[in-house]
Amino acid sequence: MKRTLGLTLAATLLSTAAHAQEKTVTVASWGGSYQEAQSKALFEPAAANTGIVVKQETYGGMSDVRLQVSSGAVSLDIVASGSGSAARAAAEGLLEKLDYSVIDVSNFYEGLYTDYCVGGDVFSTVYAWNTQTYGDDGPQSWADFFDVEKFPGKRAYRNRVAGALEPAMMALGVAPEDVYKELDSEEGIERALDKIRELKPNIDVFWSSGAQQAQLMKDGEVDMTTGWNGRFDNAAKDGAQVKYSFNQALLDYDCFAIPLGAPNKDVAMEFLAEISKPEYQDDLPTYITYGPTNKAAYETGVITAEMAAGLPSSPENAAMQLPVSLEWYAKWETIADEMYQEMLTE
């Protein structure tokens, strides 16, 4: 009898272990202080609360997803993505449709989720400056950023088209609300590229990652750069002499998507549902100054009024910014990026 009970108990334990093994997701993000913040605020607590085993990787963006899907060897279950890249990937058929009967977005800000990507945080693409070079009186518009006579010094700019053309348009004097109308043709894109060409002799670095933006400012390698607000706040905490402005910044969001053919699709959906809850999202600004996409995160008491004032999605800061157009990126990103890469190699 004891032997039978022992065998039954062993079988149960094995079954439980096998079940636990099944509850695994591989999450890919961009590394640096951003992924560290995601890990501390979202991934690790959600894993502890659900029992889902989370494997983290860093990746190079949707180009990696495209390669995995096209080769039929998908190893990633969840990927962090910029909203524009996700829109383009969805249009290419690279992503699974999300199940919003599982993921609750009833308290999300409008426009911060799509059929294929659920918002994880709100951020801003800003112009940042070295306070050792300019003091507190750095640039206050994109026209200032492009003005090398008023603000002489070395610049850094993005090596991809996302977030690169809109600043050039505003530097040309185009009103924020008209930027995407002006960019809705190859001629308009070329006009923005011409403005960047003018600045190119003063651009020492075309950055490729958020970690690089932060390092450039920490090292004082450039006097001014474009980049993501949270990276600069973390760099300042690490001693970088850096400030930025939300005026004319690009208001955008990062999201989470599931690659087509993900090996653990159902568990991934369950995990996305968990990290979309306010009790996780309210912790993210503690580690990096990106705003939550779930409005209820502002009501838990974790995000103080002082903290909210420094977040991109606070009403005061959001009012100064240009919301990024996903429609424009879905339509133009591939063509615009080809034109942009050609400009870089000239």
Coordinates of C-alpha atoms in Angstrom, one line a residue:
M1 CA 0.0 0.0 0.0
K2 CA 2.8 2.4 1.0
R3 CA 4.6 1.6 -2.3
T4 CA 1.5 2.4 -4.3
L5 CA 1.0 5.7 -2.4
G6 CA 4.7 6.5 -3.0
L7 CA 4.4 5.8 -6.7
T8 CA 1.2 7.8 -6.9
L9 CA 2.8 10.7 -5.1
A10 CA 5.9 10.5 -7.4
A11 CA 3.7 10.5 -10.5
T12 CA 1.8 13.5 -9.1
L13 CA 5.0 15.4 -8.5
L14 CA 6.3 14.5 -11.9
S15 CA 3.1 15.7 -13.4
T16 CA 3.2 18.9 -11.4
A17 CA 6.8 19.5 -12.5
A18 CA 5.9 18.8 -16.1
H19 CA 3.0 21.3 -15.9
A20 CA 5.3 23.9 -14.3
Q21 CA 7.8 23.3 -17.1
E22 CA 5.1 24.1 -19.6
K23 CA 4.5 27.5 -18.0
T24 CA 7.5 29.2 -19.6
V25 CA 7.8 32.3 -21.7
T26 CA 10.8 33.8 -23.4
V27 CA 10.7 37.6 -23.4
A28 CA 13.0 39.7 -25.6
S29 CA 13.6 43.4 -25.0
W30 CA 16.4 45.9 -25.7
G31 CA 18.7 45.6 -22.7
G32 CA 20.2 48.4 -20.7
S33 CA 18.4 50.4 -18.0
Y34 CA 15.1 49.9 -19.9
Q35 CA 15.1 46.1 -19.7
E36 CA 16.4 46.3 -16.2
A37 CA 13.4 48.5 -15.3
Q38 CA 11.0 46.1 -17.0
S39 CA 12.5 43.2 -15.3
K40 CA 12.2 44.7 -11.8
A41 CA 8.7 46.2 -12.2
L42 CA 7.0 43.7 -14.5
F43 CA 8.8 40.5 -15.4
E44 CA 10.1 39.3 -12.1
P45 CA 7.1 40.2 -9.9
A46 CA 4.7 38.7 -12.5
A47 CA 6.8 35.5 -12.6
A48 CA 6.7 35.2 -8.8
N49 CA 2.9 35.8 -8.7
T50 CA 1.9 33.5 -11.5
G51 CA 4.6 30.7 -11.3
I52 CA 5.4 31.3 -14.9
V53 CA 9.1 30.8 -15.6
V54 CA 10.4 33.8 -17.5
K55 CA 13.5 33.6 -19.7
Q56 CA 14.8 37.0 -20.8
E57 CA 16.8 37.8 -23.9
T58 CA 17.9 41.0 -25.6
Y59 CA 17.2 41.3 -29.3
G60 CA 17.6 43.6 -32.3
G61 CA 14.0 44.4 -32.9
M62 CA 11.4 43.2 -35.4
S63 CA 14.1 42.3 -37.9
D64 CA 14.9 39.4 -35.6
V65 CA 11.2 38.4 -35.5
R66 CA 11.0 38.6 -39.3
L67 CA 13.9 36.2 -39.5
Q68 CA 12.5 33.7 -37.0
V69 CA 9.0 33.7 -38.6
S70 CA 10.3 33.4 -42.1
S71 CA 12.6 30.5 -41.2
G72 CA 9.8 28.8 -39.2
A73 CA 12.1 28.7 -36.1
V74 CA 10.4 31.0 -33.6
S75 CA 11.9 30.9 -30.2
L76 CA 10.6 34.1 -28.7
D77 CA 7.1 34.3 -27.1
I78 CA 6.9 38.0 -26.2
V79 CA 8.9 40.9 -27.7
A80 CA 9.0 44.5 -26.6
S81 CA 8.6 46.8 -29.6
G82 CA 8.1 50.4 -30.5
S83 CA 4.6 51.1 -31.6
G84 CA 5.5 52.0 -35.2
S85 CA 7.6 48.9 -35.7
A86 CA 4.8 46.7 -34.2
A87 CA 2.3 48.3 -36.6
R88 CA 4.6 47.5 -39.6
A89 CA 5.2 44.0 -38.3
A90 CA 1.5 43.4 -37.9
A91 CA 0.9 44.6 -41.5
E92 CA 3.5 42.1 -42.7
G93 CA 1.7 39.3 -40.8
L94 CA 4.5 38.6 -38.3
L95 CA 2.5 38.8 -35.1
E96 CA -0.2 36.9 -33.4
K97 CA -3.6 38.6 -32.8
L98 CA -4.0 39.4 -29.1
D99 CA -6.9 38.1 -27.1
Y100 CA -8.5 41.0 -25.2
S101 CA -10.9 38.6 -23.5
V102 CA -7.7 37.5 -21.6
I103 CA -5.8 40.8 -21.5
D104 CA -7.9 43.5 -19.8
V105 CA -7.4 46.9 -21.4
S106 CA -10.6 48.5 -20.1
N107 CA -8.6 51.1 -18.2
F108 CA -6.0 51.8 -20.9
Y109 CA -5.5 55.2 -22.4
E110 CA -7.2 55.4 -25.8
G111 CA -4.9 54.5 -28.7
L112 CA -2.3 52.7 -26.6
Y113 CA -3.0 49.2 -27.8
T114 CA -3.8 47.5 -31.1
D115 CA -5.1 44.1 -32.2
Y116 CA -1.4 43.0 -32.3
C117 CA 0.4 44.9 -29.6
V118 CA -0.5 46.0 -26.1
G119 CA 1.0 49.1 -24.6
G120 CA 3.6 48.7 -21.9
D121 CA 4.7 52.2 -21.3
V122 CA 4.5 55.8 -22.6
F123 CA 7.8 57.6 -23.5
S124 CA 9.0 60.6 -25.4
T125 CA 11.7 61.2 -28.0
V126 CA 13.3 64.4 -26.8
Y127 CA 16.3 66.6 -27.5
A128 CA 18.8 66.4 -24.6
W129 CA 21.8 68.6 -24.0
N130 CA 25.0 68.6 -21.9
T131 CA 24.7 71.1 -19.1
Q132 CA 28.4 71.5 -19.0
T133 CA 28.2 72.9 -22.5
Y134 CA 25.0 74.9 -22.4
G135 CA 24.1 75.2 -18.7
D136 CA 20.4 75.0 -18.0
D137 CA 19.6 77.1 -21.0
G138 CA 19.8 74.4 -23.7
P139 CA 17.6 74.1 -26.8
Q140 CA 13.9 74.6 -26.3
S141 CA 12.7 73.6 -29.8
W142 CA 13.8 71.4 -32.7
A143 CA 14.8 74.6 -34.5
D144 CA 17.2 75.2 -31.7
F145 CA 18.6 71.7 -32.0
F146 CA 19.3 72.2 -35.7
D147 CA 20.7 75.7 -35.2
V148 CA 24.5 75.2 -35.0
E149 CA 25.2 78.9 -34.8
K150 CA 23.1 79.5 -31.8
F151 CA 24.1 76.2 -30.2
P152 CA 27.5 75.2 -31.6
G153 CA 28.6 71.7 -30.6
K154 CA 28.6 68.0 -31.5
R155 CA 25.3 66.3 -32.1
A156 CA 24.1 62.7 -32.1
Y157 CA 21.0 61.5 -34.0
R158 CA 19.2 58.2 -34.6
N159 CA 20.5 55.7 -37.2
R160 CA 17.0 54.6 -38.1
V161 CA 14.1 56.6 -39.5
A162 CA 11.8 56.2 -36.5
G163 CA 11.6 59.5 -34.7
A164 CA 14.1 61.1 -37.1
L165 CA 12.0 62.9 -39.7
E166 CA 9.5 64.6 -37.4
P167 CA 12.1 66.8 -35.6
A168 CA 13.5 67.9 -39.0
M169 CA 10.0 68.9 -40.2
M170 CA 9.4 71.0 -37.0
A171 CA 12.9 72.5 -37.4
L172 CA 11.8 73.7 -40.8
G173 CA 8.9 75.5 -39.1
V174 CA 6.1 73.1 -39.9
A175 CA 3.5 73.1 -37.1
P176 CA 3.4 69.9 -35.1
E177 CA -0.2 69.2 -36.2
D178 CA 0.9 69.4 -39.9
V179 CA 4.0 67.3 -39.7
Y180 CA 2.5 64.0 -40.9
K181 CA 0.6 65.7 -43.7
E182 CA 3.9 67.1 -44.9
L183 CA 5.6 63.7 -44.7
D184 CA 2.8 61.9 -46.6
S185 CA 4.8 61.8 -49.9
E186 CA 8.3 60.9 -51.0
E187 CA 8.9 64.6 -51.7
G188 CA 8.0 65.5 -48.1
I189 CA 10.3 62.8 -46.8
E190 CA 13.1 64.1 -49.0
R191 CA 12.5 67.6 -47.6
A192 CA 13.0 66.4 -44.1
L193 CA 16.1 64.4 -45.2
D194 CA 17.6 67.6 -46.7
K195 CA 17.3 69.3 -43.3
I196 CA 19.1 66.4 -41.7
R197 CA 21.8 66.6 -44.5
E198 CA 22.4 70.2 -43.5
L199 CA 23.1 69.1 -39.9
K200 CA 25.1 66.0 -40.9
P201 CA 28.5 67.7 -40.7
N202 CA 27.8 68.4 -37.0
I203 CA 26.5 64.9 -36.2
D204 CA 29.4 62.9 -34.7
V205 CA 27.4 59.8 -33.9
F206 CA 24.3 58.1 -35.3
W207 CA 23.1 56.1 -32.3
S208 CA 21.5 52.7 -32.5
S209 CA 20.2 52.1 -28.9
G210 CA 18.9 53.7 -25.8
A211 CA 21.9 52.4 -23.9
Q212 CA 24.2 54.3 -26.4
Q213 CA 22.2 57.5 -26.0
A214 CA 22.8 57.4 -22.2
Q215 CA 26.5 56.5 -22.6
L216 CA 27.1 59.4 -25.0
M217 CA 25.8 61.9 -22.5
K218 CA 27.6 60.2 -19.5
D219 CA 30.9 60.4 -21.4
G220 CA 30.3 63.9 -22.7
E221 CA 31.1 62.6 -26.1
V222 CA 28.4 64.9 -27.7
D223 CA 26.9 68.1 -26.6
M224 CA 23.3 67.3 -27.8
T225 CA 21.4 64.3 -28.9
T226 CA 18.0 63.0 -29.6
G227 CA 16.7 60.1 -27.5
W228 CA 14.3 58.7 -25.0
N229 CA 13.5 60.7 -21.9
G230 CA 13.8 57.8 -19.4
R231 CA 17.3 56.9 -20.6
F232 CA 18.5 60.5 -19.9
D233 CA 16.9 60.5 -16.4
N234 CA 18.7 57.3 -15.6
A235 CA 21.9 58.8 -17.0
A236 CA 21.5 61.8 -14.8
K237 CA 21.1 59.6 -11.8
D238 CA 24.4 58.0 -12.8
G239 CA 26.1 61.4 -12.8
A240 CA 25.6 62.5 -16.4
Q241 CA 25.4 66.3 -16.9
V242 CA 22.2 66.1 -19.0
K243 CA 18.8 67.9 -19.3
Y244 CA 16.0 67.7 -21.8
S245 CA 12.7 69.3 -22.7
F246 CA 9.3 67.9 -23.5
N247 CA 8.5 70.8 -25.8
Q248 CA 7.8 69.5 -29.3
A249 CA 8.9 66.0 -28.1
L250 CA 7.4 62.9 -29.9
L251 CA 4.9 61.2 -27.6
D252 CA 5.0 57.5 -28.2
Y253 CA 4.5 54.1 -26.5
D254 CA 6.3 50.8 -26.3
C255 CA 4.2 47.7 -26.5
F256 CA 4.4 43.9 -26.2
A257 CA 3.7 41.6 -29.1
I258 CA 3.7 37.8 -29.7
P259 CA 5.6 36.6 -32.7
L260 CA 3.6 34.5 -35.2
G261 CA 4.1 30.9 -34.2
A262 CA 5.4 31.6 -30.7
P263 CA 6.0 28.2 -29.0
N264 CA 4.1 29.3 -25.8
K265 CA 1.4 31.5 -27.2
D266 CA -1.3 30.8 -24.6
V267 CA 1.1 31.3 -21.7
A268 CA 2.4 34.5 -23.3
M269 CA -1.2 35.8 -23.5
E270 CA -1.6 35.0 -19.8
F271 CA 1.6 36.7 -18.9
L272 CA 0.7 39.9 -20.9
A273 CA -2.6 40.0 -19.0
E274 CA -0.7 39.9 -15.8
I275 CA 1.9 42.7 -16.6
S276 CA -0.8 44.9 -18.0
K277 CA -2.4 45.2 -14.5
P278 CA -2.0 48.6 -12.6
E279 CA -0.2 47.0 -9.7
Y280 CA 2.8 46.3 -12.0
Q281 CA 2.6 49.3 -14.2
D282 CA 2.7 51.7 -11.2
D283 CA 6.2 50.4 -10.3
L284 CA 7.8 51.1 -13.7
P285 CA 8.4 54.9 -13.1
T286 CA 10.3 53.9 -10.0
Y287 CA 13.0 52.5 -12.2
I288 CA 12.7 54.5 -15.4
T289 CA 10.6 57.7 -16.1
Y290 CA 8.2 56.2 -18.6
G291 CA 4.4 56.6 -17.9
P292 CA 2.0 53.7 -17.5
T293 CA -0.5 52.9 -20.3
N294 CA -3.0 51.7 -17.7
K295 CA -4.7 54.8 -16.2
A296 CA -5.6 52.9 -13.0
A297 CA -1.8 52.8 -12.3
Y298 CA -2.1 56.5 -11.3
E299 CA -4.7 55.6 -8.7
T300 CA -2.8 53.0 -6.6
G301 CA -0.9 55.6 -4.6
V302 CA 2.5 54.4 -5.8
I303 CA 3.0 57.2 -8.4
T304 CA 3.2 60.4 -6.4
A305 CA 2.1 63.8 -7.8
E306 CA 5.8 64.8 -8.0
M307 CA 6.7 61.6 -9.9
A308 CA 3.7 62.1 -12.3
A309 CA 4.9 65.6 -13.2
G310 CA 8.0 64.1 -14.7
L311 CA 6.2 61.5 -16.8
P312 CA 5.6 61.9 -20.5
S313 CA 1.9 60.9 -20.2
S314 CA 1.0 63.5 -17.5
P315 CA -1.5 65.9 -19.1
E316 CA 0.8 68.9 -18.8
N317 CA 3.7 67.2 -20.5
A318 CA 1.5 65.4 -23.1
A319 CA 0.0 68.7 -24.2
M320 CA 3.4 70.0 -25.4
Q321 CA 4.1 67.0 -27.6
L322 CA 3.3 65.5 -31.0
P323 CA 1.7 62.0 -30.8
V324 CA 3.5 59.6 -33.1
S325 CA 1.2 58.5 -36.0
L326 CA 1.1 54.7 -36.3
E327 CA -0.8 55.1 -39.6
W328 CA 2.1 57.0 -41.1
Y329 CA 4.6 54.4 -40.0
A330 CA 2.5 51.5 -41.3
K331 CA 2.3 53.3 -44.7
W332 CA 5.7 54.8 -45.0
E333 CA 8.3 53.3 -42.6
T334 CA 9.9 50.8 -45.1
I335 CA 10.2 53.4 -47.9
A336 CA 11.3 56.2 -45.6
D337 CA 13.9 54.0 -43.9
E338 CA 15.4 53.0 -47.2
M339 CA 15.7 56.7 -48.1
Y340 CA 17.2 57.4 -44.7
Q341 CA 19.8 54.7 -45.0
E342 CA 20.8 56.0 -48.4
M343 CA 21.2 59.5 -46.8
L344 CA 23.4 58.1 -44.1
T345 CA 25.8 56.5 -46.6
E346 CA 26.2 59.6 -48.8

